[in-house]
Amino acid sequence: MTPETSIKTAIKDYLNLKRVFWWYNLAGIGAYKGLPDIFAIHKGVIYGIEVKAPRGRLSDYQIDFGSRFGDAGGKFIVARSLDDVMAVIT
């Protein structure tokens, strides 16, 4: 299991424990470029969670998506650990 996969699993387990509605994105042909790995809705707020290994880097498309998502009222989280999500979604 890759470090990124381990982080994704921990995040999904945490969201389930907190009873947060979430879904995993499988980006493919025709998908909006830069989509985050996970979307979650909690207390009326939509979160885009991009999971990265500790030294992983966001692509230009992911940076653009995060900016546009924030401008539209969403919260974009770059999660390098479960703690990054726990700090925002409680």
Coordinates of N, CA and C in Angstrom, one line a residue:
M1 N 0.8 -1.2 0.0 CA 0.0 0.0 0.0 C 0.9 1.2 0.0
T2 N 0.6 2.2 -0.9 CA 1.4 3.4 -1.0 C 1.0 4.3 0.2
P3 N 1.9 5.3 0.5 CA 1.6 6.2 1.6 C 0.3 7.0 1.3
E4 N 0.1 7.4 0.1 CA -1.1 8.1 -0.3 C -2.4 7.2 0.0
T5 N -2.3 6.0 -0.4 CA -3.4 5.1 -0.2 C -3.7 4.9 1.3
S6 N -2.7 4.8 2.1 CA -2.9 4.7 3.6 C -3.6 5.9 4.1
I7 N -3.2 7.1 3.7 CA -3.8 8.3 4.1 C -5.3 8.4 3.7
K8 N -5.6 8.0 2.4 CA -6.9 8.0 1.9 C -7.8 7.1 2.8
T9 N -7.3 5.9 3.1 CA -8.1 4.9 3.9 C -8.4 5.5 5.3
A10 N -7.4 6.1 5.9 CA -7.6 6.7 7.2 C -8.6 7.9 7.2
I11 N -8.6 8.7 6.1 CA -9.5 9.8 6.0 C -10.9 9.2 5.8
K12 N -11.1 8.2 4.9 CA -12.4 7.7 4.7 C -13.0 7.0 6.0
D13 N -12.1 6.3 6.7 CA -12.6 5.8 8.0 C -13.0 6.9 9.0
Y14 N -12.2 7.9 9.0 CA -12.6 9.1 9.9 C -13.9 9.7 9.5
L15 N -14.1 10.0 8.2 CA -15.3 10.6 7.8 C -16.5 9.7 8.1
N16 N -16.4 8.4 7.9 CA -17.4 7.4 8.3 C -17.7 7.5 9.7
L17 N -16.7 7.5 10.6 CA -16.9 7.6 12.0 C -17.6 8.8 12.4
K18 N -17.3 9.9 11.8 CA -18.0 11.2 12.1 C -19.4 11.3 11.3
R19 N -19.7 10.3 10.6 CA -21.0 10.3 9.8 C -21.1 11.5 8.9
V20 N -20.0 11.7 8.2 CA -19.9 12.8 7.2 C -20.2 12.1 5.8
F21 N -21.1 12.8 5.0 CA -21.4 12.3 3.7 C -20.2 12.6 2.8
W22 N -19.7 11.6 2.1 CA -18.5 11.7 1.3 C -18.6 10.8 0.1
W23 N -17.8 11.1 -0.9 CA -17.6 10.2 -2.1 C -16.2 10.4 -2.6
Y24 N -15.8 9.3 -3.2 CA -14.4 9.2 -3.8 C -14.6 9.5 -5.3
N25 N -13.7 10.2 -5.8 CA -13.7 10.6 -7.3 C -12.7 9.7 -8.0
L26 N -13.2 9.1 -9.1 CA -12.4 8.3 -10.0 C -12.3 9.1 -11.3
A27 N -11.4 10.0 -11.4 CA -11.2 10.9 -12.5 C -10.8 10.1 -13.7
G28 N -11.4 10.4 -14.9 CA -11.1 9.7 -16.1 C -11.4 10.6 -17.3
I29 N -11.5 10.0 -18.4 CA -11.8 10.8 -19.6 C -13.0 11.6 -19.4
G30 N -12.9 12.9 -19.8 CA -14.0 13.8 -19.7 C -14.1 14.5 -18.3
A31 N -13.4 14.0 -17.3 CA -13.5 14.6 -16.0 C -12.9 16.0 -15.9
Y32 N -13.4 16.8 -15.0 CA -12.8 18.2 -14.9 C -11.4 18.0 -14.3
K33 N -10.4 18.6 -15.0 CA -9.0 18.5 -14.6 C -8.8 19.1 -13.2
G34 N -8.1 18.4 -12.4 CA -7.7 18.9 -11.1 C -8.7 18.5 -10.0
L35 N -9.7 17.6 -10.3 CA -10.6 17.2 -9.3 C -9.9 16.6 -8.1
P36 N -10.3 16.9 -6.8 CA -9.7 16.3 -5.7 C -10.1 14.8 -5.6
D37 N -9.4 14.1 -4.7 CA -9.7 12.7 -4.5 C -11.0 12.4 -3.9
I38 N -11.4 13.2 -2.9 CA -12.6 13.0 -2.1 C -13.4 14.3 -2.0
F39 N -14.7 14.2 -2.1 CA -15.6 15.3 -1.8 C -16.3 14.9 -0.5
A40 N -16.6 15.8 0.4 CA -17.3 15.6 1.6 C -18.2 16.8 1.9
I41 N -19.4 16.5 2.4 CA -20.3 17.5 2.8 C -20.6 17.4 4.3
H42 N -20.4 18.4 5.0 CA -20.5 18.4 6.5 C -21.1 19.7 7.0
K43 N -22.2 19.6 7.7 CA -22.8 20.8 8.2 C -23.0 21.9 7.2
G44 N -23.4 21.5 6.0 CA -23.7 22.5 4.9 C -22.5 23.0 4.2
V45 N -21.4 22.5 4.4 CA -20.1 22.9 3.8 C -19.6 21.8 2.9
I46 N -19.2 22.1 1.7 CA -18.6 21.1 0.8 C -17.1 21.2 0.8
Y47 N -16.5 20.1 1.0 CA -15.0 20.1 1.1 C -14.5 19.2 -0.1
G48 N -13.4 19.7 -0.7 CA -12.7 19.0 -1.7 C -11.3 18.6 -1.0
I49 N -11.1 17.3 -0.9 CA -9.9 16.8 -0.2 C -9.0 16.2 -1.2
E50 N -7.8 16.8 -1.4 CA -6.8 16.2 -2.3 C -5.7 15.6 -1.4
V51 N -5.6 14.3 -1.5 CA -4.6 13.5 -0.7 C -3.3 13.5 -1.4
K52 N -2.2 13.8 -0.7 CA -0.9 13.8 -1.2 C 0.0 13.1 -0.2
A53 N 1.0 12.4 -0.7 CA 2.1 11.8 0.1 C 2.8 13.0 0.8
P54 N 3.5 12.8 1.8 CA 4.2 13.9 2.6 C 5.0 14.8 1.7
R55 N 5.6 14.3 0.6 CA 6.3 15.2 -0.3 C 5.7 15.4 -1.6
G56 N 4.4 15.0 -1.8 CA 3.7 15.1 -3.0 C 3.4 16.6 -3.3
R57 N 3.3 16.9 -4.6 CA 3.1 18.2 -5.1 C 1.8 18.3 -5.9
L58 N 1.1 19.4 -5.7 CA -0.1 19.7 -6.4 C 0.2 20.0 -7.9
S59 N -0.6 19.5 -8.8 CA -0.4 19.9 -10.2 C -1.0 21.3 -10.4
D60 N -0.7 21.9 -11.5 CA -1.2 23.3 -11.8 C -2.8 23.2 -11.9
Y61 N -3.3 22.1 -12.4 CA -4.7 21.9 -12.5 C -5.4 21.8 -11.1
Q62 N -4.7 21.1 -10.2 CA -5.2 21.0 -8.8 C -5.2 22.3 -8.1
I63 N -4.1 23.1 -8.3 CA -4.1 24.5 -7.7 C -5.2 25.3 -8.3
D64 N -5.4 25.3 -9.6 CA -6.5 26.0 -10.2 C -7.9 25.6 -9.7
F65 N -8.1 24.3 -9.6 CA -9.3 23.8 -9.1 C -9.6 24.3 -7.7
G66 N -8.5 24.1 -6.8 CA -8.7 24.6 -5.4 C -9.1 26.0 -5.3
S67 N -8.5 26.9 -6.1 CA -8.8 28.3 -6.1 C -10.2 28.6 -6.6
R68 N -10.6 27.9 -7.7 CA -12.0 28.1 -8.2 C -13.0 27.6 -7.2
F69 N -12.7 26.4 -6.6 CA -13.6 25.8 -5.7 C -13.8 26.7 -4.5
G70 N -12.7 27.3 -4.0 CA -12.8 28.2 -2.9 C -13.6 29.5 -3.2
D71 N -13.4 30.0 -4.4 CA -14.1 31.2 -4.9 C -15.6 30.9 -4.9
A72 N -16.0 29.6 -5.2 CA -17.4 29.2 -5.3 C -18.0 28.9 -3.9
G73 N -17.2 29.0 -2.8 CA -17.7 28.7 -1.5 C -17.3 27.4 -0.9
G74 N -16.6 26.6 -1.6 CA -16.1 25.3 -1.1 C -14.8 25.5 -0.3
K75 N -14.5 24.4 0.5 CA -13.2 24.4 1.3 C -12.3 23.3 0.7
F76 N -11.2 23.7 0.2 CA -10.2 22.8 -0.4 C -9.1 22.5 0.6
I77 N -9.0 21.2 0.8 CA -8.0 20.7 1.8 C -6.9 19.9 1.1
V78 N -5.7 20.2 1.3 CA -4.6 19.3 0.9 C -4.2 18.5 2.1
A79 N -4.5 17.2 2.0 CA -4.3 16.3 3.2 C -3.0 15.5 3.0
R80 N -2.0 15.7 3.8 CA -0.8 14.9 3.8 C -0.8 13.9 4.9
S81 N -1.9 14.1 5.8 CA -2.1 13.1 6.9 C -3.6 13.3 7.3
L82 N -4.0 12.4 8.1 CA -5.4 12.4 8.6 C -5.5 13.7 9.5
D83 N -4.5 14.1 10.1 CA -4.5 15.3 11.0 C -5.0 16.6 10.2
D84 N -4.6 16.6 8.9 CA -5.0 17.8 8.1 C -6.5 17.9 7.9
V85 N -7.2 16.7 7.8 CA -8.6 16.7 7.7 C -9.3 16.9 9.1
M86 N -8.7 16.3 10.1 CA -9.3 16.4 11.4 C -9.2 17.9 11.9
A87 N -8.3 18.6 11.5 CA -8.2 20.0 11.9 C -9.3 20.9 11.3
V88 N -9.9 20.4 10.2 CA -10.9 21.2 9.5 C -12.3 20.6 9.7
I89 N -12.4 19.3 9.6 CA -13.7 18.7 9.8 C -13.8 18.0 11.1
T90 N -14.5 18.6 12.0 CA -14.6 18.0 13.4 C -15.9 17.5 13.7

